[in-house]
Short mmCIF file of C-alpha atoms and ligand atoms in Angstrom, two decimals:
data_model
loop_
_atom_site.label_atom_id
_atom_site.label_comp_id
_atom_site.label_asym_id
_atom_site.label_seq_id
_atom_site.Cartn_x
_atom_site.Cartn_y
_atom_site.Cartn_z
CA UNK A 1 7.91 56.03 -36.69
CA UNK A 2 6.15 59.20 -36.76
CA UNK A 3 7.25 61.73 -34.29
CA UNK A 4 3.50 61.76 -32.33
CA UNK A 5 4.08 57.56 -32.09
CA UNK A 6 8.04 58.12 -30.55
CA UNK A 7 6.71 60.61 -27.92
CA UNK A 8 3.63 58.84 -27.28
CA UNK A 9 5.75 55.38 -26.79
CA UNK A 10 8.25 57.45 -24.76
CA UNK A 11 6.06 58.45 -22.43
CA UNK A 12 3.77 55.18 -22.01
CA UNK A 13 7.44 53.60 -20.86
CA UNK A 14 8.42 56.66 -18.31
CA UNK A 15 4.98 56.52 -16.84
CA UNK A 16 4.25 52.47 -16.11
CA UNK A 17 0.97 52.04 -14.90
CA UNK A 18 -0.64 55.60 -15.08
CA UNK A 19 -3.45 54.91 -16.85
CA UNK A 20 -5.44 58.14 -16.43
CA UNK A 21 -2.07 60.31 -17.66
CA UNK A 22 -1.52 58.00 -20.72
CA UNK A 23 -5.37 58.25 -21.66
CA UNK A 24 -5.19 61.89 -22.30
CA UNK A 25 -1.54 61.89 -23.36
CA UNK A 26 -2.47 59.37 -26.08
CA UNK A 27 -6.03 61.46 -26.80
CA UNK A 28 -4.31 65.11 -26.92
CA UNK A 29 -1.27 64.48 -29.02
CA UNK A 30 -3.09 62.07 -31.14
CA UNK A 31 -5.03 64.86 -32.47
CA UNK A 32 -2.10 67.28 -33.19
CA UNK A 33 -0.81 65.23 -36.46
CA UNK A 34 -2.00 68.32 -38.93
CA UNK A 35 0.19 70.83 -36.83
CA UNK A 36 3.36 68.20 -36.48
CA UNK A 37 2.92 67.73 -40.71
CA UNK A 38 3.05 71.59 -41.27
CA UNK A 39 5.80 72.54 -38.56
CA UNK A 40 7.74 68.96 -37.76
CA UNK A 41 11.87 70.29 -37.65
CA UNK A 42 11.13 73.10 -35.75
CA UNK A 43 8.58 70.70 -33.40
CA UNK A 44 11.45 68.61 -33.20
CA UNK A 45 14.36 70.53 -32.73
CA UNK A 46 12.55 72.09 -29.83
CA UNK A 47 11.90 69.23 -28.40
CA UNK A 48 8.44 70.08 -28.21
CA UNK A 49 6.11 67.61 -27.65
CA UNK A 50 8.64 65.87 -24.89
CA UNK A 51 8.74 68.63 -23.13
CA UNK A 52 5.06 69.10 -23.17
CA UNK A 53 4.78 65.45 -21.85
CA UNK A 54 6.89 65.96 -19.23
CA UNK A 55 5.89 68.19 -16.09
CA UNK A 56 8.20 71.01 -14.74
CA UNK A 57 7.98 69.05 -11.25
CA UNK A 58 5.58 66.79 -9.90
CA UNK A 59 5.34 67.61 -6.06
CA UNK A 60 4.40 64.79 -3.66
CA UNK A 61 4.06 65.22 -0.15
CA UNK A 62 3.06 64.30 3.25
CA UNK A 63 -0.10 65.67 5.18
CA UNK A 64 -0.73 64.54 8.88
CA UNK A 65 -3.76 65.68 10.81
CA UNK A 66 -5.56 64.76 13.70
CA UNK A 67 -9.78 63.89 13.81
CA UNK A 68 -12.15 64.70 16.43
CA UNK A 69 -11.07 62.26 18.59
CA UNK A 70 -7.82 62.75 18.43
CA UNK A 71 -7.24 60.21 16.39
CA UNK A 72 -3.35 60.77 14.26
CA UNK A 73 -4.07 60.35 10.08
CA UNK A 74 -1.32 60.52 7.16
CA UNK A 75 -2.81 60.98 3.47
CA UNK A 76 -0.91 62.14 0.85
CA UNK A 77 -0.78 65.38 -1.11
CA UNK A 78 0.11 66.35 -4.47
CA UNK A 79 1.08 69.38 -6.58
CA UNK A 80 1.99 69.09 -10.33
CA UNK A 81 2.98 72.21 -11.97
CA UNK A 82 2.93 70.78 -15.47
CA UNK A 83 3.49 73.82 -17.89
CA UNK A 84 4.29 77.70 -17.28
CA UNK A 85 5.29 78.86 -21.05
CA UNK A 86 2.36 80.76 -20.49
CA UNK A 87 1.19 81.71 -17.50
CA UNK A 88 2.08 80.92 -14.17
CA UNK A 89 0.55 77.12 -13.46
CA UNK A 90 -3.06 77.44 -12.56
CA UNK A 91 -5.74 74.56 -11.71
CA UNK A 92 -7.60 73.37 -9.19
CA UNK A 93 -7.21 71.04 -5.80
CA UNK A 94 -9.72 67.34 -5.42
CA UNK A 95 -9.72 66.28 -2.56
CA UNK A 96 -11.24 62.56 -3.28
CA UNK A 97 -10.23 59.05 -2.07
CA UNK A 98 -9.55 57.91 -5.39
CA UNK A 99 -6.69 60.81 -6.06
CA UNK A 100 -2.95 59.01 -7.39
CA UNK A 101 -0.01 60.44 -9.23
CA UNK A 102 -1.54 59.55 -12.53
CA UNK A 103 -5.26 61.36 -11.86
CA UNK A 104 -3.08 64.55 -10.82
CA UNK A 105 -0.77 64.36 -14.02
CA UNK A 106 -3.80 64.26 -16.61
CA UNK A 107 -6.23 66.94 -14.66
CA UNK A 108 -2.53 68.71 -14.87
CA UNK A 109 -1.61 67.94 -19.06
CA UNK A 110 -4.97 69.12 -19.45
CA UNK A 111 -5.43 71.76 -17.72
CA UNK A 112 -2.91 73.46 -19.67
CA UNK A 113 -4.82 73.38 -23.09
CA UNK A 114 -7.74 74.45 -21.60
CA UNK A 115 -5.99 77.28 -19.83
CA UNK A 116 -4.48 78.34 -23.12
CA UNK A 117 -7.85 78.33 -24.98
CA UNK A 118 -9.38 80.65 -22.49
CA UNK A 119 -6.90 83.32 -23.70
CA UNK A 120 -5.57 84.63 -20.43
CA UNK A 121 -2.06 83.92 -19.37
CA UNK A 122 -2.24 81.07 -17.09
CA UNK A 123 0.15 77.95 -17.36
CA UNK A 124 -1.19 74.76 -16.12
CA UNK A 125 -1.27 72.86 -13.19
CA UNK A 126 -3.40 70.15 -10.68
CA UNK A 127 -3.12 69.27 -6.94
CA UNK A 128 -5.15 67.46 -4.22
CA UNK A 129 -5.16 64.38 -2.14
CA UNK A 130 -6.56 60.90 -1.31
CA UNK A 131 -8.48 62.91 1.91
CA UNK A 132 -12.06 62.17 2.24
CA UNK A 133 -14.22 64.76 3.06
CA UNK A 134 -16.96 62.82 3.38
CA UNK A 135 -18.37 62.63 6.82
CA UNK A 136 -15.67 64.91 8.26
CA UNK A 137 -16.72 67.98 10.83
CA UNK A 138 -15.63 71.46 9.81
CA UNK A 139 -12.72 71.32 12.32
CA UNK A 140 -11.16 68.31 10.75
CA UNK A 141 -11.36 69.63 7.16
CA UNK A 142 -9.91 72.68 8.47
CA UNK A 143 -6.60 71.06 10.19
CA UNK A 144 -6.42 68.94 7.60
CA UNK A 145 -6.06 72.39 5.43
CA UNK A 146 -3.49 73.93 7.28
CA UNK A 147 -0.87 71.01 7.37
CA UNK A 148 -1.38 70.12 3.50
CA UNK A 149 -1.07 74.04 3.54
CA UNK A 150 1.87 73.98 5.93
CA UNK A 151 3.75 72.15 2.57
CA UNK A 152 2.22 73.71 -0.31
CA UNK A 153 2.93 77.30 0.73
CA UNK A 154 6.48 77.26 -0.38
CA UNK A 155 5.58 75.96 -3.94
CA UNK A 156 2.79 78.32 -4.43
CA UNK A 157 2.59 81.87 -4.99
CA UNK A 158 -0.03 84.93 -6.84
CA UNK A 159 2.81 84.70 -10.11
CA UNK A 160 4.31 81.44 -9.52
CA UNK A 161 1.20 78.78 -9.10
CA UNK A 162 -2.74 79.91 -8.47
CA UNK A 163 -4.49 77.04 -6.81
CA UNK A 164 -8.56 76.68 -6.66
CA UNK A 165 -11.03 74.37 -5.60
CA UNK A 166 -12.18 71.24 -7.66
CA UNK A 167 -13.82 67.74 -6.72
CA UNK A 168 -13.85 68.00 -2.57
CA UNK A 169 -12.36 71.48 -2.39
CA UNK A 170 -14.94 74.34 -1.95
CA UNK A 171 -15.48 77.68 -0.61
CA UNK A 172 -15.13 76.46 2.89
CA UNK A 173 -11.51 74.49 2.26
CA UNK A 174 -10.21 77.68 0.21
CA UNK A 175 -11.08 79.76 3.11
CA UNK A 176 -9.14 77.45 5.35
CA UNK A 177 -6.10 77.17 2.68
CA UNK A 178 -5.82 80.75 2.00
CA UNK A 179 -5.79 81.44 6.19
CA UNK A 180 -3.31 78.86 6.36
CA UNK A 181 -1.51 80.31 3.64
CA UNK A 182 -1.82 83.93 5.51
CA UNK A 183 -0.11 83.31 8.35
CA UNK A 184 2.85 81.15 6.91
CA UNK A 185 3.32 83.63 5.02
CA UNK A 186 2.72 86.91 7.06
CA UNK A 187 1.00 88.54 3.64
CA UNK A 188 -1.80 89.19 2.23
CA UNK A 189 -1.18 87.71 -1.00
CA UNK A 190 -5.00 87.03 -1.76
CA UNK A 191 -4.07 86.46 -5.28
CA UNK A 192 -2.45 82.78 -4.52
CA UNK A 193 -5.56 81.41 -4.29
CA UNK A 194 -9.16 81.39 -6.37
CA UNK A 195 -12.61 80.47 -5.39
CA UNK A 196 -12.26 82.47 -2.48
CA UNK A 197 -15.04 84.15 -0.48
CA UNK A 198 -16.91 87.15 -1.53
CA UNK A 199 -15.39 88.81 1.87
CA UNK A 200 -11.65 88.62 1.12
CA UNK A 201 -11.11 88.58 -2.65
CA UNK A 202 -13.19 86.33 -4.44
CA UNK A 203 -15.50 86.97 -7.68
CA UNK A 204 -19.06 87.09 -8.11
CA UNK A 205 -19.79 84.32 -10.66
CA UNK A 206 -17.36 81.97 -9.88
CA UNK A 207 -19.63 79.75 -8.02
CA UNK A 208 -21.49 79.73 -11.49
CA UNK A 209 -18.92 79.98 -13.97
CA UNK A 210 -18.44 76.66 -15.21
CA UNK A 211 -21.78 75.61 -15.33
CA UNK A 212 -22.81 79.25 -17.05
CA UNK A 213 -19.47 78.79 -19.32
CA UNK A 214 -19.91 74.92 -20.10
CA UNK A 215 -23.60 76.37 -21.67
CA UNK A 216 -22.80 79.03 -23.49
CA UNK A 217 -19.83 77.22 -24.99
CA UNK A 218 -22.68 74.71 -26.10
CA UNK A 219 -25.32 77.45 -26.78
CA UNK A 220 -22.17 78.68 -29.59
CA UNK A 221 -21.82 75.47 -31.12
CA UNK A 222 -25.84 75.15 -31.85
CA UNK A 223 -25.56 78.38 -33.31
CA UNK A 224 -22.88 77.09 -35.63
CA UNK A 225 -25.71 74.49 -36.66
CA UNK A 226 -28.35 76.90 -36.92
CA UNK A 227 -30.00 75.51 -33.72
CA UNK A 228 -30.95 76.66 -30.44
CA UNK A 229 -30.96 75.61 -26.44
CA UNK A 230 -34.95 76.09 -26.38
CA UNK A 231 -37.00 73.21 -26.31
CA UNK A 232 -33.82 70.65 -25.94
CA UNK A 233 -33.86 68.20 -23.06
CA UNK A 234 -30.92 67.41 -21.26
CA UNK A 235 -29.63 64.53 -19.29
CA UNK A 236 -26.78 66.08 -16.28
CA UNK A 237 -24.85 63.56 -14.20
CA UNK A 238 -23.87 65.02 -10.67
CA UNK A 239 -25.04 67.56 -8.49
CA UNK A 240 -22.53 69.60 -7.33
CA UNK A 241 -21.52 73.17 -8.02
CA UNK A 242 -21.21 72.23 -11.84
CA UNK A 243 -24.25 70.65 -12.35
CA UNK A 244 -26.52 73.77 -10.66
CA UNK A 245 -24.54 76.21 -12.85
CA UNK A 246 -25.04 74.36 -15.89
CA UNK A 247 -29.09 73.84 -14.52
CA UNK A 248 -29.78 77.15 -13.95
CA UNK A 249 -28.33 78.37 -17.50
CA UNK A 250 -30.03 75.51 -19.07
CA UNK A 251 -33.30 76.40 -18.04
CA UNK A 252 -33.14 80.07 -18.18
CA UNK A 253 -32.36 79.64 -21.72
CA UNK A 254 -35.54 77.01 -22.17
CA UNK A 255 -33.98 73.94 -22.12
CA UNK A 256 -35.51 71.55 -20.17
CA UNK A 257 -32.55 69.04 -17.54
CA UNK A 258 -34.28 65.98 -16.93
CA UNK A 259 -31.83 63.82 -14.84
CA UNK A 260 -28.91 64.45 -12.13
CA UNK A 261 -26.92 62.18 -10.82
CA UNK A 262 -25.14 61.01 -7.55
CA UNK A 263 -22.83 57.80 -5.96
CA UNK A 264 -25.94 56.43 -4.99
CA UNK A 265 -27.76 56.55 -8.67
CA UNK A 266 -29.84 58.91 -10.97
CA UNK A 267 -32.78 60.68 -10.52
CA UNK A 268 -35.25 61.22 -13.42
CA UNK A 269 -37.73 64.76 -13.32
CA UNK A 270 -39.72 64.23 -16.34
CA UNK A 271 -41.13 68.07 -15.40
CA UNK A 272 -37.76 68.90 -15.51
CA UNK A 273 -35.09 70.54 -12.92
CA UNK A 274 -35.85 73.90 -12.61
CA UNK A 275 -36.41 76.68 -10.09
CA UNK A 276 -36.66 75.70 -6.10
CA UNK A 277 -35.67 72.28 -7.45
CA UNK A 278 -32.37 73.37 -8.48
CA UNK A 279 -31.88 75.54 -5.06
CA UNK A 280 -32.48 72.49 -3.66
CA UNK A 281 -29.06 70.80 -5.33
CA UNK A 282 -26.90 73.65 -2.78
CA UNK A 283 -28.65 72.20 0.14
CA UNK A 284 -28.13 68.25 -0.90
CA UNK A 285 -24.57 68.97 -1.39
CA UNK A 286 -24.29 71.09 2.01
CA UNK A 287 -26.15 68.05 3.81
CA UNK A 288 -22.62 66.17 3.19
CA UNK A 289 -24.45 62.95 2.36
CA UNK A 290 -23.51 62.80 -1.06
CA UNK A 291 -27.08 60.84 -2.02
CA UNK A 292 -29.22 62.60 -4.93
CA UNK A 293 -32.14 60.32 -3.67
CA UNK A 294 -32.88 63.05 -1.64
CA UNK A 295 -34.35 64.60 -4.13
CA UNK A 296 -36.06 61.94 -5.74
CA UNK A 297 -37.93 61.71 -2.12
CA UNK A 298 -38.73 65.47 -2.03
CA UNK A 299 -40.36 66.00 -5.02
CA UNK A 300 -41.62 62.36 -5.82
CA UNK A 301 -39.92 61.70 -9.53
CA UNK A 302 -38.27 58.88 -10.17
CA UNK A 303 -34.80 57.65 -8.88
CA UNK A 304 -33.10 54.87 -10.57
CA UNK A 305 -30.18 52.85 -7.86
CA UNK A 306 -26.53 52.50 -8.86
CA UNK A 307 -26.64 53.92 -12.23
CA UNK A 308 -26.19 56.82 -14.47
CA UNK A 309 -28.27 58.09 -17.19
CA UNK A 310 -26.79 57.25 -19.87
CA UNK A 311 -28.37 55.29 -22.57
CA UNK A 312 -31.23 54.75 -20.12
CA UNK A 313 -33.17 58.28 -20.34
CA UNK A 314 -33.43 59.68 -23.83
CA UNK A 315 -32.67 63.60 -24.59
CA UNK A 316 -31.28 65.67 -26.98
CA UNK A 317 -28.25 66.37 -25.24
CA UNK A 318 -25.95 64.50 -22.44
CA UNK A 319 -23.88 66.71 -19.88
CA UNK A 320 -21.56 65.00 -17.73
CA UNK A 321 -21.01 67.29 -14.61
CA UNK A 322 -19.43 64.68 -11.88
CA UNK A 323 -16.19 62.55 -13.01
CA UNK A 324 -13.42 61.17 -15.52
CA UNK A 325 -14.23 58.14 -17.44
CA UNK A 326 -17.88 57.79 -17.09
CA UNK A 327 -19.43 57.91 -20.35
CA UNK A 328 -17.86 54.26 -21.37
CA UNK A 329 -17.91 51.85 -24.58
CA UNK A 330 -21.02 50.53 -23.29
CA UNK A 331 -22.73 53.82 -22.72
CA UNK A 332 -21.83 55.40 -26.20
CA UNK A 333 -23.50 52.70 -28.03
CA UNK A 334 -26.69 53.33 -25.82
CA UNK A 335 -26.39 56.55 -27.13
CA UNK A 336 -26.14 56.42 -29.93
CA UNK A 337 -29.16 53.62 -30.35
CA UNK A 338 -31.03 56.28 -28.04
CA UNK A 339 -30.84 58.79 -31.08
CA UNK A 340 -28.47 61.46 -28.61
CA UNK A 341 -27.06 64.08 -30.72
CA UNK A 342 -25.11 65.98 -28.80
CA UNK A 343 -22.56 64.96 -26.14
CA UNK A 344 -21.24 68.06 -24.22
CA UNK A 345 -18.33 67.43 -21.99
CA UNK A 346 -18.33 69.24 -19.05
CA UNK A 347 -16.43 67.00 -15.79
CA UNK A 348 -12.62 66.46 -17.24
CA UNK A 349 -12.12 63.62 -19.72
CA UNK A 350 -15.71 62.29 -18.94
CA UNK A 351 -15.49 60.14 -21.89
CA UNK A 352 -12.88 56.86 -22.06
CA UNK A 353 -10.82 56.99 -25.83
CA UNK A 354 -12.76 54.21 -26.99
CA UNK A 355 -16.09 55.69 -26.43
CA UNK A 356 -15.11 59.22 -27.93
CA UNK A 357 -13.97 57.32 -31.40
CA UNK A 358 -17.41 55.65 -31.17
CA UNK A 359 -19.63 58.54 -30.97
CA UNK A 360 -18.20 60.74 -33.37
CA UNK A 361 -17.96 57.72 -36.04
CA UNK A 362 -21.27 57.55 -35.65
CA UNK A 363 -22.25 61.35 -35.80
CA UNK A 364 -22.56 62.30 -32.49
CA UNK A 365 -21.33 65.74 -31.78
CA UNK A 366 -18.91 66.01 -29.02
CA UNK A 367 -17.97 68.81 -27.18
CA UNK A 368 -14.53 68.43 -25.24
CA UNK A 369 -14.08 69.35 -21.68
CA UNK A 370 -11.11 71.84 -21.78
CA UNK A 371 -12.95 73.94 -24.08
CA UNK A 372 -16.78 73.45 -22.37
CA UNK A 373 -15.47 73.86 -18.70
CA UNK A 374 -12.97 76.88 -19.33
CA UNK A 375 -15.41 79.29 -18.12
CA UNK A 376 -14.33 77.75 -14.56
CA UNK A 377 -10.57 78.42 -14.69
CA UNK A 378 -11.37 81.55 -16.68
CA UNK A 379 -13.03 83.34 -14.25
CA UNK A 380 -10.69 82.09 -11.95
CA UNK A 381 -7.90 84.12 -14.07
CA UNK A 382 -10.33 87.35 -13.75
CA UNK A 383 -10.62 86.71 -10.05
CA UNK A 384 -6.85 87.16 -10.12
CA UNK A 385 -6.74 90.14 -12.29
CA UNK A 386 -8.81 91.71 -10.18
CA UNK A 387 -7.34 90.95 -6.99
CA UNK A 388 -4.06 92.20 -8.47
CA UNK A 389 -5.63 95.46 -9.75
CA UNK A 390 -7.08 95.92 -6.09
CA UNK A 391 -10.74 96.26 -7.33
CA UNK A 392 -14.06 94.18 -7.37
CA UNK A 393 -15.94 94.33 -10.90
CA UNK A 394 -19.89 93.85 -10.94
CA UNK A 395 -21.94 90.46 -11.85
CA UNK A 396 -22.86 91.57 -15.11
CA UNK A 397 -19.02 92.64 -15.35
CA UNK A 398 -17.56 89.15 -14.73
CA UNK A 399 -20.92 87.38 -17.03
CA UNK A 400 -19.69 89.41 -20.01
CA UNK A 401 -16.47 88.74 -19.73
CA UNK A 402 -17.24 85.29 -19.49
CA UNK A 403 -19.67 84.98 -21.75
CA UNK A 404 -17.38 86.94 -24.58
CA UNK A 405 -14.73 84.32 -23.33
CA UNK A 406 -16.33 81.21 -24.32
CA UNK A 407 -17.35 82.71 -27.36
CA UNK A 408 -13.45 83.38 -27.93
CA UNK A 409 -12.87 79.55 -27.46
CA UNK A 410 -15.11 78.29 -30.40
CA UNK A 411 -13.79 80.97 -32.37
CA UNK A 412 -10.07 80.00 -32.37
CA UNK A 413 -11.76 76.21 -32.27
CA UNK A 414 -13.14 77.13 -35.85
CA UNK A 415 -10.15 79.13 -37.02
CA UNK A 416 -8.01 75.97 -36.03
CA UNK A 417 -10.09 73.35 -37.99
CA UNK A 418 -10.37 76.08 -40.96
CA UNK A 419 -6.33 76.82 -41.08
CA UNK A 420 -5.97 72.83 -41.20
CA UNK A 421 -8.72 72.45 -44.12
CA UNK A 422 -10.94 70.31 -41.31
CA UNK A 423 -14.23 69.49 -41.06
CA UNK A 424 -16.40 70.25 -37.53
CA UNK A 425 -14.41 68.26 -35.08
CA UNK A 426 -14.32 70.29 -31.95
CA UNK A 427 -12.25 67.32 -30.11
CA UNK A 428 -9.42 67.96 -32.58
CA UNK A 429 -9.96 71.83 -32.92
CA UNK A 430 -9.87 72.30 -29.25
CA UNK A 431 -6.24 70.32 -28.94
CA UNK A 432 -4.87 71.92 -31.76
CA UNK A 433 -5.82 75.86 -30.56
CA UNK A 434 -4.79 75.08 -27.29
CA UNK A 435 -1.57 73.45 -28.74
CA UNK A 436 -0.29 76.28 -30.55
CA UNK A 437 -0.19 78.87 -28.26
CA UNK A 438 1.62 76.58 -25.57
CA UNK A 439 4.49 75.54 -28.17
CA UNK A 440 4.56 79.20 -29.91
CA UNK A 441 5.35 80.55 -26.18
CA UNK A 442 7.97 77.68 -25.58
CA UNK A 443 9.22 77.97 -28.50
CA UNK A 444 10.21 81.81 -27.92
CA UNK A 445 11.65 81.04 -24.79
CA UNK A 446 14.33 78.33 -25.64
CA UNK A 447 14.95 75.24 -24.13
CA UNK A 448 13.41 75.34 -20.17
O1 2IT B 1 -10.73 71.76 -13.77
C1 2IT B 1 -10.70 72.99 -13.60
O2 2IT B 1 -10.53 73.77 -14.55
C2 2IT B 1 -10.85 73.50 -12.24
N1 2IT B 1 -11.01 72.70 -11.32
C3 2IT B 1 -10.79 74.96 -11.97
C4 2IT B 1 -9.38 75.44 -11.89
C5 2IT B 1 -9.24 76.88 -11.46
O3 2IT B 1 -8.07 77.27 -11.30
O4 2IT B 1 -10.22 77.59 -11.30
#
C-alpha cells in the first residue's frame, strides 16, 4: 500500500467517527502524492506524515458560567495545538453550537497549511466551544469568557499559542478573553491574543483582512488567466465580518455581489451589494438576530427562505463566506449546469470531497480556502509582530503588507505546481506549498 493510503487508513481507525477531521485528512494528504514520489525514505523515516496527522495535544475542557438569571450552565471547551515546527500554534476560537472534537481537529490540520503559506512563522492551531451566543446579553458572553479563560490561560501564551476570533468570537469576546487573560496572569502580554481592539493592541485591517485577502488572492489568479474582477458578478453566502470584507473589495474593484446569505435563507440584489448596503451587513450582524431577511425588507430585493445560492442565482463567480461543507454534490452540479466558472473558497473547507472532484472534472476553477482566507491569520501574525515590536503601523502599512502577502501565496502555489511538472490546480498547489515548509522545519528538528 502506498505510504499516503497506510497513514490515511491509520488515522481513519485512531479517529472513529470524526468525520469533519477525516474529510480534510483524506483531501490534504491525498494531494501530496508528487512530493511523497520525489522524497518517500526520508518522508518515511521521519515519520512524517504520522506525525503531521497527529496533534501535539488536543485540550478538552470544562467551562461553567452562570446567565442572567442566575441560571448554572456547563459547555465544553476545546484547544488543539496541532503543529508548532513552525511557529508557535496560531488559529482562531468558534464559538457555535455545532463545535465537537472532530470540527476543532480539521479547522486545526488546516490551519497549519494555511499558516505556512502565508510565510510568517506561525504553527497551527483551533479552539472554541459548543456556547451559543445567540441571544445572550453582553454580561453572559463576558462570564462565559472569563471561566473558558480561567482554563485556557495556562495553555496559551504570545510564543507558545496566539488565539483569535472565528465563527461566534469577535471583537467584543477577545476583549473579554484578553481581560480575563490579564488578570490571571498579572501581565500585559497583549501579544497572546489577535483581533483585539484598536485601544489595546490590535491592527487596523484586521476587521477587513480576510475578506480584502480572500479578493486579492482571487484578483491574482484572474490575472494568471489574463482576466479581471471588473464587470464579474458574484454570488457570497453569509454576512458576517467575511462576507463585508470580501463586499467591499469586490465592489471597489467593479465587481458586482449579487447575493448574501444567512440561517434563515438568501437574499438576491440584482443592483448589486454595494455602498450603505454593505454598511448595513455590520448593523444586521450587531442586531444579534442572525436573519439576512433584514435586508431583503430594507431595500426591497428579493429573499429566497431556507436556501443558499448556489445553483439557483447565476454569476461568474461563487464565494462562500459562512461555513464547512456547504457547497455539496448537489450544488456543484447546479453549478456547473449554471455555466459558474470560478469557485473561490473563502469559509474553511466550504466544499464536501465529492463536490470538489466534481467541479474541477468539469473545469471549474477552484480556489482553496487556506490559501484564499490567509489574509485573516496573516494579518493576525502582523498584529503580533507589531505588538512585540511595541509599535502601531498605518492602514496603508498593514494593506501592503497584506496585499504583497497574498500575492506571495499564489506565487509559491505556481512554483509548487511548476517544480512538480503540474498543470493549474490550485487545490493541489496550495497543499503541496504549504506541505513543504511544515515537513522541511520538522524534518530539521528531529523526532518531536
Ligand atoms: O480560520 C482562520 O484562519 C481564522 N479564524 C483566523 C485565525 C487567526 O489566528 O487570525
Amino acid at each position: 500500500m502506498s505510504y499516503i493510503s497506510e497513514v490515511i487508513e491509520m488515522t481513519e481507525r485512531k479517529n472513529p467517527g470524526e468525520a469533519e477531521f477525516m474529510q480534510t485528512v483524506r483531501e490534504v494528504l491525498g494531494s501530496l502524492a508528487p512530493a511523497v514520489a520525489a522524497n518517500e525514505k526520508v518522508l518515511r523515516d521521519n515519520c512524517i506524515l504520522e506525525r503531521m496527522v497527529e496533534p501535539d495535544r488536543q485540550i478538552i475542557f470544562r467551562v461553567p458560567w452562570t446567565d442572567d438569571k442566575g441560571v448554572n450552565h456547563v459547555n465544553r471547551g476545546f484547544r488543539v495545538q496541532f503543529n508548532n515546527a513552525i511557529g508557535p500554534y496560531k488559529g482562531g476560537l468558534r464559538f457555535q453550537p455545532n463545535v465537537t472534537l472532530s470540527v476543532m481537529k480539521f479547522l486545526a490540520f488546516e490551519q497549519t497549511f494555511k499558516n505556512s503559506l502565508t510565510g510568517l512563522p506561525m504553527g497551527g492551531g483551533k479552539g472554541g466551544s459548543d456556547f451559543d451566543p445567540a441571544g445572550k446579553s453582553d454580561a453572559e458572553v463576558m462570564r462565559f469568557c472569563y471561566s473558558f479563560m480561567t482554563e485556557l490561560y495556562r495553555h496559551i501564551g504570545p510564543d507558545v499559542d496566539v488565539p483569535a476570533g472565528d465563527m461566534g468570537v469577535g471583537a467584543r469576546e477577545i476583549g473579554y478573553l484578553f481581560g480575563a487573560y490579564k488578570k490571571i496572569r498579572g501581565a500585559y502580554e497583549n501579544g497572546v491574543l489577535t483581533g483585539k481592539g484598536l485601544s489595546f493592541g490590535g491592527s487596523l485591517i484586521r476587521p477587513e483582512a480576510t475578506g480584502f485577502g480572500a479578493t486579492y488572492f482571487f484578483n491574482e489568479v484572474l490575472e494568471h488567466l489574463g482576466e479581471s474582477i471588473k464587470g464579474k458578478t458574484f454570488c457570497l453566502s453569509g454576512f458576517g465580518n467575511v462576507a463585508w470584507g470580501a463586499a467591499l473589495k469586490i465592489t471597489e474593484l467593479g465587481g458586482k455581489v449579487l447575493t448574501l446569505s444567512g440561517p434563515d435563507g438568501y437574499i438576491y440584489d440584482k443592483d448589486g451589494v454595494s455602498g450603505d448596503k454593505i454598511d448595513y451587513m455590520l448593523t444586521m450582524r450587531a442586531s444579534g438576530r442572525n436573519v439576512v431577511k433584514d435586508y431583503a425588507d430594507k431595500y426591497g430585493c428579493e429573499f429566497v427562505a431556507g436556501k443558499k445560492p448556489w445553483g439557483n442565482v447565476k454569476a461568474d463567480v461563487y464565494m462562500p463566506c459562512a461555513m464547512q461543507n456547504e457547497i455539496r454534490i448537489e450544488d456543484a452540479k447546479a453549478m456547473v449546469s449554471a455555466g459558474v466558472k470560478y469557485l473561490n473558497e473563502v469559509s474553511n473547507m466550504p466544499t464536501t470531497n465529492e463536490a470538489l472532484a466534481y467541479l474541477q472534472a468539469n473545469g471549474v476553477i477552484v480556489a482553496p480556502s487556506k490559501a484564499v482566507n490567509a489574509g485573516g491569520v496573516a494579518v493576525s501574525g502582523l498584529e503580533m509582530s507589531q505588538n512585540s515590536e511595541r509599535l502601531a503601523w498605518t492602514e496603508k502599512e498593514v494593506d501592503d503588507k497584506l496585499k504583497h502577502i497574498m500575492k506571495g501565496i499564489h506565487t509559491q502555489i505556481t512554483d509548487a505546481l511548476s517544480a512538480y511538472g503540474m498543470g493549474y490546480d490550485l487545490v493541489a498547489g496550495a497543499n503541496l506549498a504549504g506541505f513543504k515548509k511544515v515537513a522541511d522545519a520538522m524534518i530539521a528538528q528531529g523526532l518531536n
